[in-house]
Amino acid sequence: ECGRINLPTPTVHLGDPLTASCIISPNCSHLGPETQIVWKVGRESQPGKRQQRLEDGSQEFTVTIPRLSSPRVLLSCYLRWGHSLQMLDQAEVQAGYPPAAPHNLSCLMNLTTNSLICQWEPGPNSHLPTNFTLKTPFFWVPGSRGNCQTQEDSILDCVPSDGQNHCSIPRRHLQLYQNMGIWVQAENALGTTKSPQLCLVPMDVVKLEPPTLWALPPSPEAAPPQPGCLLLRWEPWKPSLYIEQKCELRHQPRLGEASWDLVGPLLSQTLQYELCGLLPSTAYALQMRCTRWPLPGQWSDWSPSLTL
Amino acid sequence: ECGRINLPTPTVHLGDPLTASCIISPNCSHLGPETQIVWKVGRESQPGKRQQRLEDGSQEFTVTIPRLSSPRVLLSCYLRWGHSLQMLDQAEVQAGYPPAAPHNLSCLMNLTTNSLICQWEPGPNSHLPTNFTLKTPFFWVPGSRGNCQTQEDSILDCVPSDGQNHCSIPRRHLQLYQNMGIWVQAENALGTTKSPQLCLVPMDVVKLEPPTLWALPPSPEAAPPQPGCLLLRWEPWKPSLYIEQKCELRHQPRLGEASWDLVGPLLSQTLQYELCGLLPSTAYALQMRCTRWPLPGQWSDWSPSLTL
Amino acid sequence: TGPLPQSFLLKCLEQMRKVQADGTALQETLCATHQLCHPEELVLLGHALGIPQPPLSSCSSQALQLMGCLRQLHSGLFLYQGLLQALAGISPELAPTLDTLQLDTTDFAINIWQQMEDLGMAPAVPPTQGTMPAFTSAFQRRAGGVLVASNLQSFLELAYRALRHFAKP
């Protein structure tokens, strides 16, 4: 090996200086009357600074880059050999920032996938490969008084798939009705940081799928609906039948610019509603959404429009 | 344990008889003056045959099902206990056939996935869980004279994903220009069988992606095309540029029922072709396909229609 | 509702409905896939296997006693958690349903334990699982599944009536 580059660290802060050295082994330095080294940062030559002879006879050439201004720099050490430059070694230097603390961490309990899905915002780009990990204590422990103080020893790591800023914690790692502390850790070569801890009860952030809504045709048994009224029927999303819910109905004439009219709350025991005050011979779009209630929960999306 | 069913084998040939026995342990047979057993095949009762006392004091009740006619049978042994029937044990019997030899094995070398994709037909349903495995020798061995005699010791197993009748052998297991023996094994509880062996050279079954075809606008430099003629240009699929190919062009008036007119072979060096004999003011659909040539290969699919 | 917060009672009722729905799913699959539809045909086997049925006397309408009911409810759920765990390996078709039932039963037990702690009535030492029945064959695990699911449904029906009584504003 003729020459080798020594870097104090392969990763530095963007904008900081960098000092590197190129060690020329004795069996190489006899090549010319006087060993001459040329440094290149990327393609540009960079004047070397000092040179000194080491005990073992090899020579150390040092260079300082005053200010690293790009996230990835290729530093090469060339030996002048007759009329040519011979590249002896090349080192890659990464420059960036310590990770910013992830923020806006929010979670939803999804009953379809039976998992707690959390997402966050990574914050400004650190220009360095950064690993995000969603963290939460593994077990509920008797005596933990159900608050979010976490024992550091048993932490579950949820690693998102590449480049994603969301992660799903599967059902078997969840106590659905207990407080759990949850946060995101960001880590790169220049440091580690954490988002603020979120303290939540998975079921209290359950987001249901929309209900199914349909209009009841006038039937001989039931009294005919009043003029300008419509008999509606709905059914909560099947997997959420065990959850007490309240729902909201909105309707809007399909043509024109009228905004939505809101009707609610409709409790999930009723499942039927006579909607009145409708304009005659006007096509309407109707939608419904539900949420866990009186226990806390998230509103479902609006159901697909029922057009009448 | 009160009672246990003994089966000679959990899997039998469809249509064959089955004899099973229910062993009633001594600590259970004291329950009534005389132990009475009721057999059920599925939900239907089945008269028991013999009964005998064994040395250890337990009683063996035997039943014979003359002809197993469904692929999955639940056989239950009940003890009459007062006015109720108590289920003591239940056994699942599978009935089917040994696997049929897979046939119509064919393979294509896919340069996009860089793998040899083979597919086959499984043959009639054996009614039993059957595992299909694509098999080929692991290595080409110097001196193996490039024919398809396979040494049994080093066989690569390609296991298709559930229920699929195709499997892909990745590039690192292939010698693209050597003969390789390849076959499919089918195995279930009643036996094992093999498809006939295919002997092929992966590159000789390469299937290319279609070329790209476009019409050249009349340009000042080049001579204007003859009336009723069209200057076409094409480019073979980029990853196959290293492969010598011949191509075929087909064209057809877009309206009416006229069949395709075929033009070829067009060698892949030319890349340009003046197509004449076209009807004036008639919209045409043109398509092209290519194959490795003169070395063997498979025709690509026709390119998407170029409509002019 | 006395010392019990309304939200705790509402959560318990919700969890009970969930565990009952899970139990029904397990029973339906056992019946459809393995023709094991009648627990009354498995009484003898249940005795032989020694499948315990936890007491719920303090929740019965005759002797309704809130704290006693909570304690019995928790130790009963804790026992069912162990029984369901002992059924592991029941069959590929049933495993997902059994897992969900076991997870929801465990969550329910934790919810009650947490509330007992908040009321300062939780025993100092958390309960430990006793010896469970040994299911030595696939059939015994499935038959055990029928019996455990059926017993759990009756257990919850009694508890549901009791807690609904406490939840009345």
mmCIF file with all atom_site columns, C-alpha atoms in Angstrom, chain A residues 114 140 142-146 171-172 174-178 203 242-244 292 294-295, chain C residues 7 10-11 13-15 17-18 21 100 103-104 107 110-114 117-118 126:
data_model
loop_
_atom_site.group_PDB
_atom_site.id
_atom_site.type_symbol
_atom_site.label_atom_id
_atom_site.label_alt_id
_atom_site.label_comp_id
_atom_site.label_asym_id
_atom_site.label_entity_id
_atom_site.label_seq_id
_atom_site.pdbx_PDB_ins_code
_atom_site.Cartn_x
_atom_site.Cartn_y
_atom_site.Cartn_z
_atom_site.occupancy
_atom_site.B_iso_or_equiv
_atom_site.pdbx_formal_charge
_atom_site.auth_seq_id
_atom_site.auth_comp_id
_atom_site.auth_asym_id
_atom_site.auth_atom_id
_atom_site.pdbx_PDB_model_num
ATOM 1  C CA . ASN A 1 114 ? -55.730 -4.157  14.428 1.00 0.00 ? 114 ASN A CA 1
ATOM 2  C CA . TRP A 1 140 ? -47.947 -2.808  31.125 1.00 0.00 ? 140 TRP A CA 1
ATOM 3  C CA . PRO A 1 142 ? -48.867 -3.936  37.649 1.00 0.00 ? 142 PRO A CA 1
ATOM 4  C CA . GLY A 1 143 ? -48.318 -0.962  39.893 1.00 0.00 ? 143 GLY A CA 1
ATOM 5  C CA . SER A 1 144 ? -47.340 1.345   37.025 1.00 0.00 ? 144 SER A CA 1
ATOM 6  C CA . ARG A 1 145 ? -50.422 3.352   38.009 1.00 0.00 ? 145 ARG A CA 1
ATOM 7  C CA . GLY A 1 146 ? -51.456 3.596   34.363 1.00 0.00 ? 146 GLY A CA 1
ATOM 8  C CA . ARG A 1 171 ? -52.162 -5.665  18.428 1.00 0.00 ? 171 ARG A CA 1
ATOM 9  C CA . ARG A 1 172 ? -50.109 -8.210  20.413 1.00 0.00 ? 172 ARG A CA 1
ATOM 10 C CA . LEU A 1 174 ? -50.754 -3.183  22.806 1.00 0.00 ? 174 LEU A CA 1
ATOM 11 C CA . GLN A 1 175 ? -52.878 -2.871  25.933 1.00 0.00 ? 175 GLN A CA 1
ATOM 12 C CA . LEU A 1 176 ? -55.835 -1.194  24.272 1.00 0.00 ? 176 LEU A CA 1
ATOM 13 C CA . TYR A 1 177 ? -57.275 0.386   27.406 1.00 0.00 ? 177 TYR A CA 1
ATOM 14 C CA . GLN A 1 178 ? -54.110 1.478   29.231 1.00 0.00 ? 178 GLN A CA 1
ATOM 15 C CA . MET A 1 203 ? -58.805 2.779   22.151 1.00 0.00 ? 203 MET A CA 1
ATOM 16 C CA . TYR A 1 242 ? -69.376 -3.571  20.124 1.00 0.00 ? 242 TYR A CA 1
ATOM 17 C CA . ILE A 1 243 ? -68.459 0.124   20.417 1.00 0.00 ? 243 ILE A CA 1
ATOM 18 C CA . GLU A 1 244 ? -71.100 2.665   21.506 1.00 0.00 ? 244 GLU A CA 1
ATOM 19 C CA . ARG A 1 292 ? -66.849 6.289   19.533 1.00 0.00 ? 292 ARG A CA 1
ATOM 20 C CA . PRO A 1 294 ? -69.377 8.794   25.041 1.00 0.00 ? 294 PRO A CA 1
ATOM 21 C CA . LEU A 1 295 ? -65.936 7.263   25.364 1.00 0.00 ? 295 LEU A CA 1
ATOM 22 C CA . SER C 2 7   ? -65.734 5.923   32.013 1.00 0.00 ? 7   SER C CA 1
ATOM 23 C CA . LEU C 2 10  ? -68.368 2.140   30.025 1.00 0.00 ? 10  LEU C CA 1
ATOM 24 C CA . LYS C 2 11  ? -64.951 0.732   29.058 1.00 0.00 ? 11  LYS C CA 1
ATOM 25 C CA . LEU C 2 13  ? -69.029 -2.893  29.084 1.00 0.00 ? 13  LEU C CA 1
ATOM 26 C CA . GLU C 2 14  ? -67.332 -2.193  25.754 1.00 0.00 ? 14  GLU C CA 1
ATOM 27 C CA . GLN C 2 15  ? -64.585 -4.719  26.473 1.00 0.00 ? 15  GLN C CA 1
ATOM 28 C CA . ARG C 2 17  ? -69.023 -6.905  24.275 1.00 0.00 ? 17  ARG C CA 1
ATOM 29 C CA . LYS C 2 18  ? -65.700 -7.269  22.411 1.00 0.00 ? 18  LYS C CA 1
ATOM 30 C CA . ALA C 2 21  ? -67.872 -11.141 20.044 1.00 0.00 ? 21  ALA C CA 1
ATOM 31 C CA . THR C 2 100 ? -57.563 -12.021 19.537 1.00 0.00 ? 100 THR C CA 1
ATOM 32 C CA . LEU C 2 103 ? -55.397 -10.519 23.935 1.00 0.00 ? 103 LEU C CA 1
ATOM 33 C CA . ASP C 2 104 ? -58.785 -8.892  24.569 1.00 0.00 ? 104 ASP C CA 1
ATOM 34 C CA . ASP C 2 107 ? -56.599 -6.285  28.270 1.00 0.00 ? 107 ASP C CA 1
ATOM 35 C CA . ILE C 2 110 ? -55.539 -5.375  33.132 1.00 0.00 ? 110 ILE C CA 1
ATOM 36 C CA . ASN C 2 111 ? -58.236 -2.683  32.946 1.00 0.00 ? 111 ASN C CA 1
ATOM 37 C CA . ILE C 2 112 ? -59.929 -4.087  36.061 1.00 0.00 ? 112 ILE C CA 1
ATOM 38 C CA . TRP C 2 113 ? -56.632 -4.560  37.909 1.00 0.00 ? 113 TRP C CA 1
ATOM 39 C CA . GLN C 2 114 ? -55.697 -0.940  37.124 1.00 0.00 ? 114 GLN C CA 1
ATOM 40 C CA . GLU C 2 117 ? -55.153 -0.305  42.131 1.00 0.00 ? 117 GLU C CA 1
ATOM 41 C CA . ASP C 2 118 ? -56.683 3.151   41.742 1.00 0.00 ? 118 ASP C CA 1
ATOM 42 C CA . PRO C 2 126 ? -50.355 -9.712  41.594 1.00 0.00 ? 126 PRO C CA 1
#
